[in-house]
mmCIF file of C-alpha atoms and ligand atoms in Angstrom:
data_model
loop_
_atom_site.group_PDB
_atom_site.id
_atom_site.type_symbol
_atom_site.label_atom_id
_atom_site.label_comp_id
_atom_site.label_asym_id
_atom_site.label_seq_id
_atom_site.Cartn_x
_atom_site.Cartn_y
_atom_site.Cartn_z
ATOM 1 C CA MET A 1 5.937 -16.138 30.140
ATOM 2 C CA GLU A 2 3.050 -14.728 32.151
ATOM 3 C CA ASN A 3 4.510 -11.214 31.779
ATOM 4 C CA PHE A 4 4.249 -11.546 27.971
ATOM 5 C CA LYS A 5 0.805 -13.126 28.154
ATOM 6 C CA ILE A 6 -0.742 -10.222 30.057
ATOM 7 C CA LEU A 7 0.174 -7.925 27.175
ATOM 8 C CA GLY A 8 -2.401 -9.811 25.092
ATOM 9 C CA ILE A 9 0.016 -11.676 22.825
ATOM 10 C CA SER A 10 -1.602 -14.661 21.087
ATOM 11 C CA GLU A 11 -0.676 -18.240 22.013
ATOM 12 C CA PRO A 12 1.322 -19.153 18.846
ATOM 13 C CA VAL A 13 3.488 -16.049 19.259
ATOM 14 C CA LEU A 14 3.968 -16.785 22.966
ATOM 15 C CA ARG A 15 5.299 -20.203 22.015
ATOM 16 C CA SER A 16 7.864 -18.674 19.671
ATOM 17 C CA ILE A 17 8.899 -16.203 22.397
ATOM 18 C CA ARG A 18 9.445 -19.182 24.678
ATOM 19 C CA ASP A 19 11.688 -20.739 22.008
ATOM 20 C CA GLU A 20 13.656 -17.486 21.779
ATOM 21 C CA ARG A 21 14.134 -17.680 25.546
ATOM 22 C CA PHE A 22 13.083 -14.072 26.129
ATOM 23 C CA GLU A 23 12.497 -13.744 29.847
ATOM 24 C CA SER A 24 10.566 -10.521 30.106
ATOM 25 C CA PRO A 25 9.204 -7.893 27.734
ATOM 26 C CA SER A 26 11.380 -4.886 26.920
ATOM 27 C CA GLU A 27 10.084 -1.449 27.853
ATOM 28 C CA ILE A 28 8.794 -0.653 24.364
ATOM 29 C CA GLN A 29 7.064 -4.042 24.180
ATOM 30 C CA GLU A 30 5.399 -3.489 27.535
ATOM 31 C CA LYS A 31 4.154 -0.060 26.547
ATOM 32 C CA SER A 32 3.121 -0.634 22.950
ATOM 33 C CA ILE A 33 1.912 -4.229 22.594
ATOM 34 C CA PRO A 34 -1.380 -3.806 24.522
ATOM 35 C CA LEU A 35 -2.260 -0.807 22.309
ATOM 36 C CA ILE A 36 -1.188 -2.577 19.126
ATOM 37 C CA ILE A 37 -3.210 -5.679 20.006
ATOM 38 C CA ALA A 38 -6.215 -3.438 20.720
ATOM 39 C CA GLY A 39 -5.972 -2.230 17.117
ATOM 40 C CA LYS A 40 -4.854 1.332 17.854
ATOM 41 C CA ASP A 41 -2.578 3.396 15.635
ATOM 42 C CA VAL A 42 0.677 3.798 17.560
ATOM 43 C CA ILE A 43 3.700 6.095 17.296
ATOM 44 C CA ALA A 44 6.562 4.442 19.154
ATOM 45 C CA GLY A 45 9.756 6.302 19.980
ATOM 46 C CA SER A 46 12.292 3.510 19.893
ATOM 47 C CA ALA A 47 15.454 2.545 18.087
ATOM 48 C CA THR A 48 17.213 -0.586 16.951
ATOM 49 C CA GLY A 49 17.846 -2.884 19.865
ATOM 50 C CA SER A 50 14.728 -1.874 21.786
ATOM 51 C CA GLY A 51 12.748 -4.969 20.834
ATOM 52 C CA LYS A 52 10.413 -3.063 18.510
ATOM 53 C CA THR A 53 10.174 -5.894 15.966
ATOM 54 C CA LEU A 54 8.335 -8.171 18.355
ATOM 55 C CA ALA A 55 6.056 -5.240 19.228
ATOM 56 C CA PHE A 56 4.766 -4.865 15.693
ATOM 57 C CA ALA A 57 5.031 -8.599 14.976
ATOM 58 C CA ALA A 58 2.512 -9.188 17.775
ATOM 59 C CA GLY A 59 0.014 -6.971 15.933
ATOM 60 C CA ILE A 60 0.673 -8.369 12.468
ATOM 61 C CA LEU A 61 0.463 -11.970 13.619
ATOM 62 C CA LYS A 62 -2.762 -11.416 15.507
ATOM 63 C CA ASN A 63 -4.546 -10.291 12.357
ATOM 64 C CA ALA A 64 -2.933 -12.105 9.431
ATOM 65 C CA GLU A 65 -4.145 -15.471 8.120
ATOM 66 C CA LYS A 66 -2.379 -17.560 5.534
ATOM 67 C CA GLY A 67 -3.550 -17.319 1.928
ATOM 68 C CA ARG A 68 -5.688 -14.186 2.189
ATOM 69 C CA GLY A 69 -3.485 -11.832 0.192
ATOM 70 C CA ILE A 70 -1.019 -9.254 1.475
ATOM 71 C CA GLN A 71 -2.391 -8.286 4.880
ATOM 72 C CA ALA A 72 0.640 -6.582 6.371
ATOM 73 C CA LEU A 73 3.253 -4.285 4.895
ATOM 74 C CA VAL A 74 6.420 -3.174 6.697
ATOM 75 C CA LEU A 75 8.475 -0.313 5.225
ATOM 76 C CA THR A 76 12.152 -0.147 6.183
ATOM 77 C CA PRO A 77 14.886 2.300 5.185
ATOM 78 C CA THR A 78 17.506 -0.277 4.189
ATOM 79 C CA ARG A 79 17.798 -3.631 2.511
ATOM 80 C CA GLU A 80 19.541 -5.183 5.483
ATOM 81 C CA LEU A 81 16.801 -4.089 7.839
ATOM 82 C CA ALA A 82 14.145 -5.487 5.456
ATOM 83 C CA GLU A 83 15.939 -8.832 5.439
ATOM 84 C CA GLN A 84 16.368 -8.808 9.197
ATOM 85 C CA VAL A 85 12.735 -7.868 9.936
ATOM 86 C CA ALA A 86 11.494 -10.578 7.547
ATOM 87 C CA GLN A 87 13.659 -13.127 9.339
ATOM 88 C CA ALA A 88 12.437 -11.996 12.763
ATOM 89 C CA LEU A 89 8.799 -12.180 11.588
ATOM 90 C CA SER A 90 9.410 -15.709 10.311
ATOM 91 C CA LYS A 91 10.736 -16.684 13.718
ATOM 92 C CA PHE A 92 7.802 -15.179 15.582
ATOM 93 C CA SER A 93 5.342 -16.849 13.164
ATOM 94 C CA LYS A 94 6.872 -20.299 13.600
ATOM 95 C CA TYR A 95 3.627 -21.666 15.083
ATOM 96 C CA LYS A 96 1.366 -19.702 12.760
ATOM 97 C CA PRO A 97 3.133 -20.084 9.423
ATOM 98 C CA LEU A 98 2.694 -17.228 6.992
ATOM 99 C CA GLU A 99 4.333 -16.387 3.682
ATOM 100 C CA ILE A 100 6.704 -13.550 4.520
ATOM 101 C CA ILE A 101 8.790 -11.954 1.805
ATOM 102 C CA ALA A 102 11.453 -9.228 1.798
ATOM 103 C CA VAL A 103 11.628 -7.037 -1.318
ATOM 104 C CA TYR A 104 14.413 -4.553 -1.922
ATOM 105 C CA GLY A 105 16.557 -3.195 -4.705
ATOM 106 C CA GLY A 106 19.990 -4.353 -5.805
ATOM 107 C CA VAL A 107 18.850 -7.932 -6.422
ATOM 108 C CA GLY A 108 16.792 -9.581 -9.193
ATOM 109 C CA ILE A 109 13.111 -8.639 -9.352
ATOM 110 C CA ASN A 110 11.685 -11.865 -10.806
ATOM 111 C CA PRO A 111 11.975 -14.070 -7.703
ATOM 112 C CA GLN A 112 10.273 -11.253 -5.797
ATOM 113 C CA ILE A 113 7.438 -11.113 -8.350
ATOM 114 C CA ARG A 114 6.886 -14.845 -7.897
ATOM 115 C CA GLY A 115 7.042 -14.529 -4.096
ATOM 116 C CA LEU A 116 4.564 -11.654 -4.010
ATOM 117 C CA LYS A 117 1.886 -13.808 -5.646
ATOM 118 C CA THR A 118 1.479 -15.893 -2.488
ATOM 119 C CA ALA A 119 2.784 -13.506 0.179
ATOM 120 C CA ASP A 120 0.782 -12.737 3.319
ATOM 121 C CA VAL A 121 3.301 -10.251 4.749
ATOM 122 C CA VAL A 122 5.680 -8.016 2.767
ATOM 123 C CA VAL A 123 8.708 -6.222 4.199
ATOM 124 C CA GLY A 124 10.464 -3.838 1.841
ATOM 125 C CA THR A 125 12.331 -0.673 1.020
ATOM 126 C CA PRO A 126 10.335 2.172 -0.538
ATOM 127 C CA GLY A 127 12.037 2.287 -3.964
ATOM 128 C CA ARG A 128 11.560 -1.368 -4.833
ATOM 129 C CA LEU A 129 8.032 -1.418 -3.394
ATOM 130 C CA LEU A 130 7.052 1.445 -5.711
ATOM 131 C CA ASP A 131 8.659 -0.397 -8.587
ATOM 132 C CA HIS A 132 6.420 -3.398 -7.869
ATOM 133 C CA ILE A 133 3.367 -1.165 -7.499
ATOM 134 C CA ALA A 134 4.104 0.388 -10.917
ATOM 135 C CA ARG A 135 4.436 -3.081 -12.460
ATOM 136 C CA ASN A 136 1.197 -4.129 -10.809
ATOM 137 C CA THR A 137 2.996 -7.002 -9.106
ATOM 138 C CA LEU A 138 2.190 -5.640 -5.629
ATOM 139 C CA ARG A 139 -1.410 -4.958 -4.684
ATOM 140 C CA LEU A 140 -2.052 -3.407 -1.309
ATOM 141 C CA GLY A 141 -5.868 -3.434 -1.211
ATOM 142 C CA LYS A 142 -5.988 -6.065 1.532
ATOM 143 C CA VAL A 143 -3.432 -4.530 3.898
ATOM 144 C CA ARG A 144 -4.730 -4.368 7.467
ATOM 145 C CA THR A 145 -1.474 -3.504 9.252
ATOM 146 C CA LEU A 146 1.009 -0.975 7.897
ATOM 147 C CA VAL A 147 4.310 -0.560 9.749
ATOM 148 C CA LEU A 148 6.751 2.290 9.155
ATOM 149 C CA ASP A 149 9.979 1.073 10.704
ATOM 150 C CA GLU A 150 12.759 3.552 11.508
ATOM 151 C CA ALA A 151 10.616 6.299 9.988
ATOM 152 C CA ASP A 152 13.103 9.071 10.794
ATOM 153 C CA ARG A 153 15.839 7.231 8.897
ATOM 154 C CA MET A 154 13.557 6.798 5.896
ATOM 155 C CA PHE A 155 12.994 10.541 5.892
ATOM 156 C CA ASP A 156 16.728 11.266 6.391
ATOM 157 C CA MET A 157 17.414 9.128 3.357
ATOM 158 C CA GLY A 158 14.982 11.116 1.233
ATOM 159 C CA PHE A 159 12.177 8.541 1.035
ATOM 160 C CA LYS A 160 9.407 10.783 2.399
ATOM 161 C CA ASP A 161 7.509 11.194 -0.889
ATOM 162 C CA ASP A 162 7.895 7.513 -1.722
ATOM 163 C CA VAL A 163 6.601 6.519 1.706
ATOM 164 C CA GLU A 164 3.559 8.756 1.286
ATOM 165 C CA LYS A 165 2.829 7.329 -2.164
ATOM 166 C CA ILE A 166 2.889 3.809 -0.724
ATOM 167 C CA ILE A 167 0.704 4.753 2.251
ATOM 168 C CA ARG A 168 -1.904 6.146 -0.129
ATOM 169 C CA LYS A 169 -2.112 2.768 -1.885
ATOM 170 C CA CYS A 170 -3.190 1.073 1.361
ATOM 171 C CA PRO A 171 -6.840 0.921 2.484
ATOM 172 C CA ASP A 172 -7.985 3.754 4.761
ATOM 173 C CA ASP A 173 -9.275 1.466 7.478
ATOM 174 C CA ARG A 174 -5.867 -0.103 8.131
ATOM 175 C CA GLN A 175 -3.927 0.040 11.402
ATOM 176 C CA THR A 176 -0.743 2.130 11.112
ATOM 177 C CA LEU A 177 2.237 1.622 13.428
ATOM 178 C CA LEU A 178 5.133 4.042 13.251
ATOM 179 C CA PHE A 179 8.499 3.330 14.887
ATOM 180 C CA SER A 180 11.140 6.017 15.017
ATOM 181 C CA ALA A 181 14.221 6.787 17.114
ATOM 182 C CA THR A 182 13.312 10.468 17.075
ATOM 183 C CA ILE A 183 9.850 11.955 16.874
ATOM 184 C CA ASN A 184 10.713 14.912 14.676
ATOM 185 C CA LYS A 185 8.606 17.389 12.689
ATOM 186 C CA GLU A 186 8.343 15.139 9.658
ATOM 187 C CA VAL A 187 7.189 12.198 11.755
ATOM 188 C CA VAL A 188 4.522 14.342 13.408
ATOM 189 C CA HIS A 189 3.432 15.708 10.028
ATOM 190 C CA LEU A 190 3.102 12.240 8.559
ATOM 191 C CA SER A 191 1.216 10.916 11.568
ATOM 192 C CA ARG A 192 -1.273 13.822 11.409
ATOM 193 C CA ARG A 193 -1.899 13.172 7.773
ATOM 194 C CA TYR A 194 -2.065 9.408 7.647
ATOM 195 C CA MET A 195 -2.726 8.027 11.109
ATOM 196 C CA HIS A 196 -6.009 7.678 12.941
ATOM 197 C CA GLU A 197 -5.946 9.134 16.476
ATOM 198 C CA PRO A 198 -2.458 7.768 17.105
ATOM 199 C CA LEU A 199 -1.261 7.061 20.632
ATOM 200 C CA GLN A 200 2.357 7.840 21.403
ATOM 201 C CA VAL A 201 4.668 5.715 23.534
ATOM 202 C CA SER A 202 8.384 6.048 24.032
ATOM 203 C CA VAL A 203 11.268 4.664 26.000
ATOM 204 C CA ASP A 204 13.827 6.834 27.707
ATOM 205 C CA SER A 205 16.914 5.250 26.306
ATOM 206 C CA PHE A 206 17.673 2.159 24.332
ATOM 207 C CA VAL A 207 21.144 1.634 25.719
ATOM 208 C CA ASP A 208 21.363 0.661 29.352
ATOM 209 C CA PRO A 209 24.014 3.098 30.670
ATOM 210 C CA LYS A 210 24.857 0.747 33.522
ATOM 211 C CA LYS A 211 25.777 -1.958 31.049
ATOM 212 C CA LEU A 212 27.730 0.215 28.628
ATOM 213 C CA VAL A 213 31.172 1.588 29.395
ATOM 214 C CA GLN A 214 32.230 4.499 27.173
ATOM 215 C CA THR A 215 35.847 5.569 26.983
ATOM 216 C CA TYR A 216 38.157 7.561 24.746
ATOM 217 C CA TYR A 217 41.835 7.701 23.908
ATOM 218 C CA ASP A 218 43.463 10.869 22.651
ATOM 219 C CA VAL A 219 46.239 9.871 20.304
ATOM 220 C CA ALA A 220 48.361 11.317 17.480
ATOM 221 C CA ASP A 221 46.744 10.886 14.073
ATOM 222 C CA ASP A 222 49.466 8.596 12.755
ATOM 223 C CA GLN A 223 49.133 6.325 15.778
ATOM 224 C CA LYS A 224 45.421 5.689 15.557
ATOM 225 C CA PHE A 225 45.745 2.464 13.670
ATOM 226 C CA SER A 226 48.481 1.102 15.936
ATOM 227 C CA LEU A 227 46.337 1.807 18.992
ATOM 228 C CA LEU A 228 43.303 0.149 17.392
ATOM 229 C CA LEU A 229 45.359 -2.914 16.608
ATOM 230 C CA HIS A 230 46.743 -3.025 20.124
ATOM 231 C CA LEU A 231 43.278 -2.770 21.686
ATOM 232 C CA LEU A 232 41.790 -5.385 19.363
ATOM 233 C CA LYS A 233 44.534 -7.764 20.315
ATOM 234 C CA ASN A 234 44.379 -7.078 24.032
ATOM 235 C CA GLU A 235 40.724 -6.418 24.843
ATOM 236 C CA ASN A 236 38.724 -9.496 25.697
ATOM 237 C CA SER A 237 35.973 -9.241 23.085
ATOM 238 C CA ASP A 238 33.312 -11.200 21.202
ATOM 239 C CA LEU A 239 32.093 -9.530 18.043
ATOM 240 C CA VAL A 240 33.513 -6.108 17.313
ATOM 241 C CA MET A 241 32.308 -3.266 15.108
ATOM 242 C CA VAL A 242 34.756 -0.579 14.016
ATOM 243 C CA PHE A 243 33.129 2.567 12.622
ATOM 244 C CA CYS A 244 34.771 4.834 10.056
ATOM 245 C CA ASN A 245 33.351 7.946 8.414
ATOM 246 C CA THR A 246 34.350 7.134 4.847
ATOM 247 C CA LYS A 247 34.401 4.127 2.576
ATOM 248 C CA ARG A 248 38.050 4.807 1.891
ATOM 249 C CA ASN A 249 38.971 4.594 5.574
ATOM 250 C CA THR A 250 36.813 1.504 5.979
ATOM 251 C CA ASP A 251 38.758 -0.265 3.238
ATOM 252 C CA LYS A 252 42.084 1.002 4.497
ATOM 253 C CA VAL A 253 41.498 -0.100 8.085
ATOM 254 C CA THR A 254 40.158 -3.501 7.007
ATOM 255 C CA LYS A 255 43.069 -4.156 4.710
ATOM 256 C CA ASN A 256 45.607 -3.205 7.335
ATOM 257 C CA LEU A 257 43.930 -5.241 10.064
ATOM 258 C CA ARG A 258 44.060 -8.275 7.817
ATOM 259 C CA PHE A 259 47.645 -7.516 7.002
ATOM 260 C CA SER A 260 48.285 -7.511 10.758
ATOM 261 C CA GLY A 261 46.608 -10.863 11.289
ATOM 262 C CA ILE A 262 43.095 -9.802 12.394
ATOM 263 C CA ASP A 263 40.140 -11.418 10.595
ATOM 264 C CA ALA A 264 38.300 -8.276 9.579
ATOM 265 C CA LEU A 265 35.517 -7.688 7.067
ATOM 266 C CA ALA A 266 34.421 -4.402 5.534
ATOM 267 C CA ILE A 267 30.860 -3.343 4.836
ATOM 268 C CA HIS A 268 29.998 -0.071 3.113
ATOM 269 C CA GLY A 269 27.712 1.388 0.488
ATOM 270 C CA GLY A 270 30.188 0.676 -2.318
ATOM 271 C CA LEU A 271 29.560 -3.084 -2.159
ATOM 272 C CA THR A 272 26.857 -4.839 -4.153
ATOM 273 C CA GLN A 273 23.857 -6.140 -2.253
ATOM 274 C CA TYR A 274 25.009 -9.732 -2.761
ATOM 275 C CA LYS A 275 28.405 -8.905 -1.340
ATOM 276 C CA ARG A 276 26.853 -7.135 1.643
ATOM 277 C CA ASN A 277 24.604 -10.136 2.364
ATOM 278 C CA ASP A 278 27.627 -12.389 2.100
ATOM 279 C CA VAL A 279 29.629 -10.251 4.540
ATOM 280 C CA MET A 280 26.764 -10.237 7.034
ATOM 281 C CA GLN A 281 26.403 -13.994 6.719
ATOM 282 C CA GLN A 282 30.079 -14.482 7.528
ATOM 283 C CA PHE A 283 29.938 -12.087 10.450
ATOM 284 C CA HIS A 284 26.803 -13.745 11.866
ATOM 285 C CA THR A 285 28.352 -17.178 11.758
ATOM 286 C CA GLY A 286 31.263 -15.816 13.799
ATOM 287 C CA LYS A 287 33.849 -16.751 11.179
ATOM 288 C CA PHE A 288 35.087 -13.183 11.206
ATOM 289 C CA CYS A 289 34.962 -11.243 14.428
ATOM 290 C CA VAL A 290 35.695 -7.678 13.372
ATOM 291 C CA LEU A 291 33.321 -5.753 11.118
ATOM 292 C CA VAL A 292 34.625 -2.435 9.829
ATOM 293 C CA CYS A 293 31.793 -0.275 8.550
ATOM 294 C CA THR A 294 30.325 3.079 7.648
ATOM 295 C CA ASP A 295 27.132 4.402 9.207
ATOM 296 C CA VAL A 296 25.095 3.959 6.055
ATOM 297 C CA ALA A 297 25.911 0.282 5.768
ATOM 298 C CA SER A 298 25.376 -0.439 9.440
ATOM 299 C CA ARG A 299 21.940 1.134 9.723
ATOM 300 C CA GLY A 300 19.443 -1.146 11.324
ATOM 301 C CA LEU A 301 21.702 -4.201 11.334
ATOM 302 C CA ASP A 302 20.813 -6.504 14.175
ATOM 303 C CA ILE A 303 23.948 -8.319 15.159
ATOM 304 C CA HIS A 304 23.975 -10.381 18.309
ATOM 305 C CA GLY A 305 26.921 -10.504 20.641
ATOM 306 C CA VAL A 306 28.677 -7.236 19.766
ATOM 307 C CA SER A 307 30.802 -6.634 22.846
ATOM 308 C CA HIS A 308 32.820 -3.686 21.525
ATOM 309 C CA VAL A 309 32.085 -0.710 19.308
ATOM 310 C CA TYR A 310 35.117 1.290 18.226
ATOM 311 C CA ASN A 311 34.831 4.730 16.735
ATOM 312 C CA TYR A 312 37.921 4.945 14.578
ATOM 313 C CA ASP A 313 36.513 8.205 13.278
ATOM 314 C CA ILE A 314 34.156 10.223 15.451
ATOM 315 C CA PRO A 315 30.884 10.693 13.539
ATOM 316 C CA ARG A 316 30.164 14.064 11.993
ATOM 317 C CA GLU A 317 26.572 13.981 13.240
ATOM 318 C CA SER A 318 26.386 13.646 16.977
ATOM 319 C CA LYS A 319 23.175 11.590 17.010
ATOM 320 C CA GLN A 320 24.997 9.032 14.886
ATOM 321 C CA TYR A 321 27.161 8.388 17.930
ATOM 322 C CA ILE A 322 24.084 7.154 19.781
ATOM 323 C CA HIS A 323 23.136 4.880 16.866
ATOM 324 C CA ARG A 324 26.639 3.439 16.797
ATOM 325 C CA ILE A 325 26.937 2.692 20.500
ATOM 326 C CA GLY A 326 23.449 1.176 20.407
ATOM 327 C CA ARG A 327 24.970 -1.798 18.583
ATOM 328 C CA THR A 328 26.352 -3.082 21.854
ATOM 329 C CA ALA A 329 24.984 -3.528 25.397
ATOM 330 C CA ARG A 330 21.751 -4.820 23.896
ATOM 331 C CA ALA A 331 19.075 -6.960 25.469
ATOM 332 C CA GLY A 332 20.741 -6.933 28.874
ATOM 333 C CA ALA A 333 24.284 -7.754 27.717
ATOM 334 C CA GLU A 334 27.331 -5.692 28.656
ATOM 335 C CA GLY A 335 29.250 -3.624 26.141
ATOM 336 C CA LYS A 336 32.068 -1.196 25.611
ATOM 337 C CA ALA A 337 32.254 1.814 23.298
ATOM 338 C CA ILE A 338 35.815 2.963 22.644
ATOM 339 C CA ASN A 339 36.574 6.224 20.886
ATOM 340 C CA ILE A 340 39.952 6.672 19.270
ATOM 341 C CA LEU A 341 40.365 10.330 18.610
ATOM 342 C CA SER A 342 43.027 12.557 17.218
ATOM 343 C CA ARG A 343 43.077 16.242 16.394
ATOM 344 C CA PRO A 344 40.810 16.036 13.291
ATOM 345 C CA ASP A 345 38.113 14.425 15.480
ATOM 346 C CA TYR A 346 38.048 17.105 18.168
ATOM 347 C CA ASP A 347 35.192 19.156 16.671
ATOM 348 C CA ASN A 348 33.022 16.122 16.103
ATOM 349 C CA PHE A 349 33.784 14.764 19.559
ATOM 350 C CA GLY A 350 32.947 18.122 21.127
ATOM 351 C CA ARG A 351 29.511 17.969 19.492
ATOM 352 C CA VAL A 352 28.946 14.386 20.663
ATOM 353 C CA LEU A 353 29.585 15.492 24.252
ATOM 354 C CA LYS A 354 27.540 18.673 23.984
ATOM 355 C CA GLU A 355 24.491 17.318 22.196
ATOM 356 C CA ASN A 356 24.120 13.922 23.869
ATOM 357 C CA ASP A 357 23.642 12.961 27.466
ATOM 358 C CA VAL A 358 26.655 10.645 27.587
ATOM 359 C CA GLU A 359 29.484 9.978 29.991
ATOM 360 C CA ILE A 360 32.732 9.161 28.216
ATOM 361 C CA THR A 361 35.866 8.856 30.323
ATOM 362 C CA GLU A 362 39.428 9.300 29.117
ATOM 363 C CA GLU A 363 41.734 6.294 29.322
ATOM 364 C CA PRO A 364 45.505 6.725 29.615
ATOM 365 C CA LEU A 365 47.372 5.574 26.519
ATOM 366 C CA PRO A 366 48.784 2.089 26.943
ATOM 367 C CA ALA A 367 52.236 1.197 25.652
ATOM 368 C CA PHE A 368 51.759 -0.111 22.125
ATOM 369 C CA ALA A 369 53.929 -1.008 19.176
ATOM 370 C CA LYS A 370 53.887 1.000 15.972
ATOM 371 C CA ALA A 371 52.169 -0.988 13.239
ATOM 372 C CA ALA A 372 53.069 -0.770 9.570
ATOM 373 C CA ILE A 373 50.345 0.828 7.457
ATOM 374 C CA ARG A 374 49.648 0.117 3.827
ATOM 375 C CA GLN A 375 47.669 2.578 1.793
ATOM 376 C CA PRO A 376 44.710 1.126 -0.124
ATOM 377 C CA GLU A 377 45.724 -0.024 -3.569
ATOM 378 C CA ARG A 378 45.231 2.512 -6.303
ATOM 379 C CA ARG A 379 45.478 1.761 -9.937
ATOM 380 C CA VAL A 380 48.721 3.291 -11.048
ATOM 381 C CA ASN A 381 49.763 4.448 -14.524
ATOM 382 C CA LYS A 382 46.295 5.654 -15.259
ATOM 383 C CA PRO A 383 45.619 9.362 -15.593
ATOM 384 C CA ILE A 384 42.937 10.420 -13.156
ATOM 385 C CA SER A 385 40.030 12.003 -15.024
ATOM 386 C CA ARG A 386 37.868 14.770 -13.615
ATOM 387 C CA LYS A 387 34.960 12.337 -13.562
ATOM 388 C CA SER A 388 36.868 9.820 -11.516
ATOM 389 C CA GLN A 389 38.073 12.557 -9.177
ATOM 390 C CA GLN A 390 34.450 13.486 -8.587
ATOM 391 C CA ARG A 391 33.549 9.822 -8.127
ATOM 392 C CA ASP A 392 36.353 9.547 -5.618
ATOM 393 C CA ARG A 393 35.103 12.550 -3.701
ATOM 394 C CA ASN A 394 31.580 11.094 -3.612
ATOM 395 C CA ARG A 395 32.927 7.765 -2.536
ATOM 396 C CA ARG A 396 34.843 9.344 0.297
ATOM 397 C CA ARG A 397 31.625 10.823 1.680
ATOM 398 C CA PHE A 398 30.684 7.488 3.241
HETATM 399 P P1 AMP B 401 14.856 -5.223 17.749
HETATM 400 O O1 AMP B 401 14.909 -3.894 18.432
HETATM 401 O O2 AMP B 401 13.457 -5.657 17.479
HETATM 402 O O3 AMP B 401 15.730 -5.251 16.539
HETATM 403 O O4 AMP B 401 15.438 -6.315 18.783
HETATM 404 C C1 AMP B 401 16.752 -6.291 19.228
HETATM 405 C C2 AMP B 401 17.204 -7.650 19.729
HETATM 406 O O5 AMP B 401 16.628 -7.935 21.016
HETATM 407 C C3 AMP B 401 16.799 -8.802 18.830
HETATM 408 O O6 AMP B 401 17.904 -9.634 18.692
HETATM 409 C C4 AMP B 401 15.685 -9.497 19.556
HETATM 410 O O7 AMP B 401 15.673 -10.881 19.274
HETATM 411 C C5 AMP B 401 16.023 -9.231 20.997
HETATM 412 N N1 AMP B 401 14.832 -9.130 21.860
HETATM 413 C C6 AMP B 401 13.625 -8.611 21.540
HETATM 414 N N2 AMP B 401 12.783 -8.645 22.582
HETATM 415 C C7 AMP B 401 13.484 -9.209 23.602
HETATM 416 C C8 AMP B 401 13.137 -9.540 24.961
HETATM 417 N N3 AMP B 401 11.957 -9.269 25.463
HETATM 418 N N4 AMP B 401 14.110 -10.141 25.709
HETATM 419 C C9 AMP B 401 15.337 -10.406 25.205
HETATM 420 N N5 AMP B 401 15.715 -10.119 23.939
HETATM 421 C C10 AMP B 401 14.782 -9.515 23.138
#
């Protein structure tokens, strides 16, 4: 615990760290916490899995006191991340109880309005936060710590203007902490405009290459599913994430895995927020061990014990590969990333190899049985309108 204490973390937070059984600080914690505790504005280059939440929690919890209005605001790109950060903050504030609330779209606004009246710390997505600001149900005049979590993702998702509007509602003398996997032009621009003499820290990589084995299989397109099924049945795994590029594939793979006797769940942008929360709940409790998902839905999810990440489709954007494999081999655990590629994936895979510093070795194809594949159900006897064709095309995009 001494190695956490020397970073300047306050006693109540140290006690919660003890309860979490963290043995030593992660690299980003070691580098950023002393600066955060000293009240500096910090730009931290770090992604999911790096331990960044405790880094900013240490700052928030040092300054916030119960019942003094909203003193800390954390912006996140997705609803799941908002929920997850709020839960992590609650854990770290176990011995210094604070009212922490997550606000995001897709769920009823009234419980949030009630919660905001007594909140000390708010974690939220930009759209819903602006909605509350417009309704005058969120007042930011007392904010002392502002955190922009996964800033690059927020910008990728088109939230830049919203983020700036929210920043401008916070007092000028606040502390601003910005966490981002990549420090790109937009991040630099924002920091110049809204941060006060920010200090930059970064970690080299958030996946320990020694702990993560990356392999690929080159297989005929119509055998992909059979190989996936074979590997799922034969690899010794804990929790598994299977990534697809489209919602349609996500549903198709999930349905066929279930049909073949594997307890799989799908998560993608086409599900309601309630449904997504429900799926995550089931996955967390270990009732289902295989989560089939798109990139959008998986962003920022913190799932413990993922031993295997499968790329059933190779991502179109090569940096997405890094985000995907970062779901495993976290916090010192071992992990495996398995790529199942066929001809349509070659271009994407080529980019992954060219644009990332990764070592992915080819595995010989094992002998496996051909599995029956069912297409996802489509409503028959209904003429397909142009509108629904368009909807279908949009849906297929993720
Ligand atoms: P984060 O990047 O904040 O989402 O954290 C990723 C995961 O690592 C979470 O499950 C944390 O509980 C865990 N974690 C954070 N800091 C440490 C640490 N110092 N030692 C072990 N696990 C940690």
